[in-house]
PDB file of C-alpha atoms in Angstrom:
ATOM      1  CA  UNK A   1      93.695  76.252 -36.184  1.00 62.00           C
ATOM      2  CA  UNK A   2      92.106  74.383 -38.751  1.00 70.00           C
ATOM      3  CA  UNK A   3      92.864  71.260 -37.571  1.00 54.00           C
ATOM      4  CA  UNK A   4      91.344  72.344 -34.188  1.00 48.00           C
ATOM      5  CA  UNK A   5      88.010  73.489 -35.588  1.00 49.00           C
ATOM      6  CA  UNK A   6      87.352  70.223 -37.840  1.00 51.00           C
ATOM      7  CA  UNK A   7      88.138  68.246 -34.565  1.00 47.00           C
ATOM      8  CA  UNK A   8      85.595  70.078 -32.733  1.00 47.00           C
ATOM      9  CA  UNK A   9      83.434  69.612 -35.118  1.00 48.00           C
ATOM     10  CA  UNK A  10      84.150  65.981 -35.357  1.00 52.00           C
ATOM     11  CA  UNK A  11      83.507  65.623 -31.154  1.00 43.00           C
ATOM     12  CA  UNK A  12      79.763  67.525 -31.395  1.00 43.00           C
ATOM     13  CA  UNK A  13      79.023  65.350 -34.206  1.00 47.00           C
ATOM     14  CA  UNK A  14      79.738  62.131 -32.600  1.00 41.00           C
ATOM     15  CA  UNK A  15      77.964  63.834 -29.400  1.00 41.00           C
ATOM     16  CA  UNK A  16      74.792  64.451 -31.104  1.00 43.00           C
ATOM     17  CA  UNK A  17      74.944  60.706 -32.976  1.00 43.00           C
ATOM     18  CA  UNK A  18      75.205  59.017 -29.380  1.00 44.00           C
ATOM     19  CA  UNK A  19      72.631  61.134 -27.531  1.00 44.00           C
ATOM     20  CA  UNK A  20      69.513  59.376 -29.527  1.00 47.00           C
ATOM     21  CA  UNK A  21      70.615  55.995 -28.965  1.00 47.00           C
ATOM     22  CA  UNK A  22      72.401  56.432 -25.188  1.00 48.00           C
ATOM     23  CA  UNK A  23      70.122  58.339 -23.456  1.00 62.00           C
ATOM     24  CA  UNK A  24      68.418  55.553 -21.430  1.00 71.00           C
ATOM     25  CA  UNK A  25      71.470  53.602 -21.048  1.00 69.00           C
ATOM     26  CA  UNK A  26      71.754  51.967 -18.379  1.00 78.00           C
ATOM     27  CA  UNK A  27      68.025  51.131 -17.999  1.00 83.00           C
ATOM     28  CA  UNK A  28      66.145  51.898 -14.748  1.00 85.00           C
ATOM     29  CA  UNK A  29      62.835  51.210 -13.906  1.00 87.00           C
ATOM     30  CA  UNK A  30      61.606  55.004 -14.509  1.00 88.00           C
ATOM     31  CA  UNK A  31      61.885  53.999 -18.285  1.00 92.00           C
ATOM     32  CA  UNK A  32      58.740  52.108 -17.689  1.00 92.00           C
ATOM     33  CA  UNK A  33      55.761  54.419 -17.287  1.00 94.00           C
ATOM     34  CA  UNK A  34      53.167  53.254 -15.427  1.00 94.00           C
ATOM     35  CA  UNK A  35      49.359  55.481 -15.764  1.00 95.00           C
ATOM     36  CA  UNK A  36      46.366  54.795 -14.997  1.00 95.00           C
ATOM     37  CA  UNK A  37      43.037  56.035 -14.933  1.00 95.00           C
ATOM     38  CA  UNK A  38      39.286  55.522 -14.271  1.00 95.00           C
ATOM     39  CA  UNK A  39      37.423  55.054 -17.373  1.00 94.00           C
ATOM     40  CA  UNK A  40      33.878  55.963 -16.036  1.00 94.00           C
ATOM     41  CA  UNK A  41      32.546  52.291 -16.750  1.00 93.00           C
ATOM     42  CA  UNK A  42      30.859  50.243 -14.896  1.00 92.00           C
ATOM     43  CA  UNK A  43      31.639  46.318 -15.058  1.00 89.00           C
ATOM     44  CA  UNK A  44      29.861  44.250 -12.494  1.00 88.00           C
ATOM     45  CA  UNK A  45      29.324  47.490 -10.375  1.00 90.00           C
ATOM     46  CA  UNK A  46      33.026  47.849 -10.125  1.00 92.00           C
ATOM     47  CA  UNK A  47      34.805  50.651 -11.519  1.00 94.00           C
ATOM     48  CA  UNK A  48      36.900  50.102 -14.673  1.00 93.00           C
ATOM     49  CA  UNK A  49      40.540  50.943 -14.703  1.00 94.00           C
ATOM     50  CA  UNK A  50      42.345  51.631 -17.558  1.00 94.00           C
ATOM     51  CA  UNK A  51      46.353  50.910 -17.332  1.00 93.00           C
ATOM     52  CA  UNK A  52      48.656  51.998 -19.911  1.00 94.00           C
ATOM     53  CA  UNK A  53      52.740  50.738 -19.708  1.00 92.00           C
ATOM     54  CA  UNK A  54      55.196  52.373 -22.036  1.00 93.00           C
ATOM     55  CA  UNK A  55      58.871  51.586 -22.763  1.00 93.00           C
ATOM     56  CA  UNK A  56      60.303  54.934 -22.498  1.00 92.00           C
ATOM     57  CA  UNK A  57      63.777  53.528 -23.555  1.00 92.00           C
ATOM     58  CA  UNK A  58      65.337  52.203 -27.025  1.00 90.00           C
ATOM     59  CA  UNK A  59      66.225  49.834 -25.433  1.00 91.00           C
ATOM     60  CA  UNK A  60      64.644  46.106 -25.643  1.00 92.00           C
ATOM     61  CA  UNK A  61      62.819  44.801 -21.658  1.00 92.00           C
ATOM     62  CA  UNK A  62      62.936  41.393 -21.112  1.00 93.00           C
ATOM     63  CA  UNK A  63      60.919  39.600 -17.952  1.00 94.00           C
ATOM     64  CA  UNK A  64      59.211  42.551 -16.799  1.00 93.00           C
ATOM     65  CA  UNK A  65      57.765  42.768 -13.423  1.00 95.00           C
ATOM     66  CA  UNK A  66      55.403  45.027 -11.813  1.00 94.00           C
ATOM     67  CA  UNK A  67      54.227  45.168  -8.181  1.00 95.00           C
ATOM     68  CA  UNK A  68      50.629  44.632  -8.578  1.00 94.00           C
ATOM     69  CA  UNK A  69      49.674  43.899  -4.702  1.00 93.00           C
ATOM     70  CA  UNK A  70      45.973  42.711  -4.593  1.00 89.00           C
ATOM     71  CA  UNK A  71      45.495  42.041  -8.266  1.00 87.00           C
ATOM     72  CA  UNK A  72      43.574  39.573  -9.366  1.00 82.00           C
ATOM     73  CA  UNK A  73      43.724  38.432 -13.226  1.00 71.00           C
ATOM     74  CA  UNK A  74      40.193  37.837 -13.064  1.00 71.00           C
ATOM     75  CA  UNK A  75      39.342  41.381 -12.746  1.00 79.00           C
ATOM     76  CA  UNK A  76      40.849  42.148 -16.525  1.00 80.00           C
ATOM     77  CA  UNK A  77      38.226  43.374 -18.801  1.00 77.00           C
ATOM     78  CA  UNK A  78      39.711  43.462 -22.347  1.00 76.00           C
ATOM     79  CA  UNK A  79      42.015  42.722 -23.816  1.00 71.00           C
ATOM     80  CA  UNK A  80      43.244  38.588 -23.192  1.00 62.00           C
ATOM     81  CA  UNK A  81      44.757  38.174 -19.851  1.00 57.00           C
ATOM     82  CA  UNK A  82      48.327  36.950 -21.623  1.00 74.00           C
ATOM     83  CA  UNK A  83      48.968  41.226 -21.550  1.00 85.00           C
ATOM     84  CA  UNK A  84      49.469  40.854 -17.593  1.00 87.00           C
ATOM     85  CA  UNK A  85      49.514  37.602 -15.596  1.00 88.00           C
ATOM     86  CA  UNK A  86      49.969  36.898 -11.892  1.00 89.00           C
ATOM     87  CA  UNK A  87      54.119  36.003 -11.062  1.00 90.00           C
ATOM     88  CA  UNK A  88      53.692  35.796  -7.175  1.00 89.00           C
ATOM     89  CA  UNK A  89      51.824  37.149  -4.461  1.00 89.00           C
ATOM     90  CA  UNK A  90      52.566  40.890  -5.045  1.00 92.00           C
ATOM     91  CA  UNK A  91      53.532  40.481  -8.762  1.00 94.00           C
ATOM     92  CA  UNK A  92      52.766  40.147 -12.120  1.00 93.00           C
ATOM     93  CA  UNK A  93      54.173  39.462 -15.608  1.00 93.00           C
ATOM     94  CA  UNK A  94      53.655  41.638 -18.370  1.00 91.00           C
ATOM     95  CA  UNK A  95      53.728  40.033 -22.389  1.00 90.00           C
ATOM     96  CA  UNK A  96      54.225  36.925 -20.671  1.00 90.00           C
ATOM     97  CA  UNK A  97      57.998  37.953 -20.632  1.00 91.00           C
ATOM     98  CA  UNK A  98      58.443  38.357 -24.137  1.00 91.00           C
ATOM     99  CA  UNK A  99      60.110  41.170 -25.760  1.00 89.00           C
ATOM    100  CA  UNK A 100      59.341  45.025 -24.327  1.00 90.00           C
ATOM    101  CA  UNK A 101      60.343  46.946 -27.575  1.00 91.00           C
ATOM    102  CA  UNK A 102      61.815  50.955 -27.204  1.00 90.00           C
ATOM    103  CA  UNK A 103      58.781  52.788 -27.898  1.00 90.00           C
ATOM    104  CA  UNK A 104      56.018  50.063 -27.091  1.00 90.00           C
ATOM    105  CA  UNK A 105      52.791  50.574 -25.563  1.00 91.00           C
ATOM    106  CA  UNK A 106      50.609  48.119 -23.692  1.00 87.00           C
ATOM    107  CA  UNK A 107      46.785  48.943 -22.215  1.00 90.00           C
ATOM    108  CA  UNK A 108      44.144  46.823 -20.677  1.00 90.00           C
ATOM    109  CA  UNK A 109      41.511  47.055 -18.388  1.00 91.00           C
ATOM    110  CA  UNK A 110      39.915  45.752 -15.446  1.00 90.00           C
ATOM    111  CA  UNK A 111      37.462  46.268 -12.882  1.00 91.00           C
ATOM    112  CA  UNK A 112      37.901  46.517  -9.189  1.00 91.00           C
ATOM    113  CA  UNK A 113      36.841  48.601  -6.152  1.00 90.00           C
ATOM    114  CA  UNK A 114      39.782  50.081  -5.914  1.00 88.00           C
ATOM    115  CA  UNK A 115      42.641  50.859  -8.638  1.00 88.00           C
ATOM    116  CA  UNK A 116      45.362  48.760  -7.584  1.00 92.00           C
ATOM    117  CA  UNK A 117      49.018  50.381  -7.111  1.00 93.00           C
ATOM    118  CA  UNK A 118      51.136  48.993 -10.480  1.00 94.00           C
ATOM    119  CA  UNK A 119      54.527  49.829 -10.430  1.00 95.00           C
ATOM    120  CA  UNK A 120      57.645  49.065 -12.414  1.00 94.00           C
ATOM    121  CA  UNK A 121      59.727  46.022 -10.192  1.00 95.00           C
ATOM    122  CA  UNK A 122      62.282  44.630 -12.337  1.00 94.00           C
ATOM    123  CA  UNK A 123      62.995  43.494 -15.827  1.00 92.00           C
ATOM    124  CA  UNK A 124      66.552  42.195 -18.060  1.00 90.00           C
ATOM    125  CA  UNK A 125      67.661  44.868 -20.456  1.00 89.00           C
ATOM    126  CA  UNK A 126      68.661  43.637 -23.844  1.00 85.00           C
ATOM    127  CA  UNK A 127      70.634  46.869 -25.662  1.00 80.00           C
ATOM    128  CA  UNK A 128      73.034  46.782 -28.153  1.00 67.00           C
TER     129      UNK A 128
END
Protein backbone atom coordinates (compact mmCIF):
# COMPACT_ATOMS: atom_id res chain seq x y z
CA UNK A 1 0.00 0.00 0.00
CA UNK A 2 2.81 2.11 0.49
CA UNK A 3 4.29 1.60 -2.56
CA UNK A 4 0.91 2.55 -4.18
CA UNK A 5 0.52 5.86 -2.38
CA UNK A 6 4.24 7.19 -3.11
CA UNK A 7 3.47 6.25 -6.82
CA UNK A 8 0.48 8.31 -6.81
CA UNK A 9 2.09 10.79 -5.46
CA UNK A 10 4.90 10.55 -7.86
CA UNK A 11 2.11 10.71 -11.08
CA UNK A 12 0.30 14.20 -9.57
CA UNK A 13 3.65 15.54 -9.13
CA UNK A 14 4.89 15.03 -12.54
CA UNK A 15 1.16 16.17 -13.59
CA UNK A 16 1.37 19.43 -11.95
CA UNK A 17 5.31 19.97 -13.29
CA UNK A 18 4.02 19.48 -17.02
CA UNK A 19 0.81 21.53 -16.82
CA UNK A 20 2.88 25.06 -16.66
CA UNK A 21 5.03 24.32 -19.46
CA UNK A 22 2.40 22.04 -21.81
CA UNK A 23 -0.53 23.84 -21.68
CA UNK A 24 -0.30 25.61 -25.09
CA UNK A 25 1.32 22.79 -26.74
CA UNK A 26 0.64 22.38 -29.78
CA UNK A 27 0.31 26.11 -30.64
CA UNK A 28 -2.82 27.47 -32.39
CA UNK A 29 -3.50 30.71 -33.47
CA UNK A 30 -5.93 31.53 -30.36
CA UNK A 31 -2.55 31.84 -28.41
CA UNK A 32 -2.20 35.10 -30.17
CA UNK A 33 -4.60 37.70 -28.82
CA UNK A 34 -5.54 40.17 -30.95
CA UNK A 35 -7.51 43.69 -29.14
CA UNK A 36 -8.09 46.62 -30.17
CA UNK A 37 -9.57 49.74 -29.33
CA UNK A 38 -10.33 53.42 -30.17
CA UNK A 39 -8.16 55.69 -28.31
CA UNK A 40 -10.34 58.91 -28.61
CA UNK A 41 -7.52 60.76 -30.71
CA UNK A 42 -7.69 62.44 -33.47
CA UNK A 43 -4.71 62.17 -36.14
CA UNK A 44 -5.37 63.86 -39.41
CA UNK A 45 -9.19 63.73 -38.61
CA UNK A 46 -8.98 60.01 -38.53
CA UNK A 47 -9.64 58.09 -35.56
CA UNK A 48 -6.70 56.48 -33.73
CA UNK A 49 -6.63 52.80 -33.11
CA UNK A 50 -4.80 51.29 -30.60
CA UNK A 51 -3.76 47.40 -31.27
CA UNK A 52 -2.32 45.32 -28.68
CA UNK A 53 -0.88 41.42 -29.72
CA UNK A 54 0.04 39.09 -26.92
CA UNK A 55 1.73 35.66 -26.96
CA UNK A 56 -0.53 33.80 -24.77
CA UNK A 57 1.79 30.69 -25.02
CA UNK A 58 5.40 29.74 -23.51
CA UNK A 59 6.09 28.96 -26.32
CA UNK A 60 8.55 31.00 -28.81
CA UNK A 61 6.36 32.46 -32.55
CA UNK A 62 8.37 32.70 -35.35
CA UNK A 63 7.06 34.51 -38.85
CA UNK A 64 3.91 35.69 -37.57
CA UNK A 65 1.15 36.67 -39.80
CA UNK A 66 -1.96 38.52 -39.33
CA UNK A 67 -4.79 39.22 -41.80
CA UNK A 68 -4.77 42.88 -41.90
CA UNK A 69 -7.13 43.43 -45.15
CA UNK A 70 -7.02 47.21 -46.07
CA UNK A 71 -4.08 48.21 -43.96
CA UNK A 72 -1.93 50.54 -44.93
CA UNK A 73 1.59 51.01 -43.01
CA UNK A 74 1.27 54.54 -43.55
CA UNK A 75 -1.56 54.90 -41.26
CA UNK A 76 0.81 53.79 -38.05
CA UNK A 77 1.09 56.50 -35.58
CA UNK A 78 3.76 55.47 -33.02
CA UNK A 79 5.70 53.47 -32.50
CA UNK A 80 8.35 52.69 -35.87
CA UNK A 81 6.57 50.84 -38.52
CA UNK A 82 9.28 47.69 -38.14
CA UNK A 83 6.37 46.53 -35.16
CA UNK A 84 3.95 45.59 -38.22
CA UNK A 85 4.82 45.70 -41.93
CA UNK A 86 2.81 44.88 -45.04
CA UNK A 87 3.57 40.80 -46.26
CA UNK A 88 0.93 40.77 -49.15
CA UNK A 89 -2.23 42.11 -50.10
CA UNK A 90 -4.30 40.99 -47.04
CA UNK A 91 -1.25 40.55 -44.71
CA UNK A 92 1.19 41.76 -42.58
CA UNK A 93 4.35 40.88 -40.60
CA UNK A 94 4.67 41.47 -37.11
CA UNK A 95 8.61 42.09 -35.41
CA UNK A 96 9.65 41.77 -38.83
CA UNK A 97 9.57 37.92 -38.12
CA UNK A 98 11.81 37.86 -35.37
CA UNK A 99 11.28 36.08 -32.23
CA UNK A 100 7.46 36.19 -30.51
CA UNK A 101 8.57 35.37 -26.85
CA UNK A 102 5.78 33.38 -24.27
CA UNK A 103 4.46 36.23 -22.48
CA UNK A 104 5.31 39.19 -24.99
CA UNK A 105 3.33 42.11 -25.70
CA UNK A 106 3.36 44.33 -28.76
CA UNK A 107 1.09 47.82 -29.22
CA UNK A 108 1.03 50.49 -31.81
CA UNK A 109 -1.19 52.77 -33.26
CA UNK A 110 -2.61 54.14 -36.26
CA UNK A 111 -5.18 56.17 -37.71
CA UNK A 112 -7.86 55.26 -40.13
CA UNK A 113 -11.61 55.67 -40.80
CA UNK A 114 -12.29 52.57 -39.92
CA UNK A 115 -10.44 49.99 -37.45
CA UNK A 116 -9.24 47.44 -39.67
CA UNK A 117 -10.06 43.58 -38.86
CA UNK A 118 -6.38 42.08 -37.46
CA UNK A 119 -6.41 38.63 -36.91
CA UNK A 120 -3.95 35.90 -36.05
CA UNK A 121 -3.03 33.95 -39.77
CA UNK A 122 -0.12 31.86 -39.24
CA UNK A 123 3.23 31.73 -37.59
CA UNK A 124 6.31 28.66 -36.93
CA UNK A 125 6.31 27.54 -33.35
CA UNK A 126 9.71 27.12 -31.83
CA UNK A 127 9.07 25.01 -28.25
CA UNK A 128 11.29 22.96 -26.56
Amino acid sequence: MEFFNKFLCFVLFVCFMTKGSLQCYPATLTDLKVDQVRTGAKIGNKPEWKVTIANKCVCTFLEVTLLCPGFDVAEITKPSSNIISKSGPKSCLLNSGQAIYGGTTFTFTYASNQNIAFAPFSFREACS
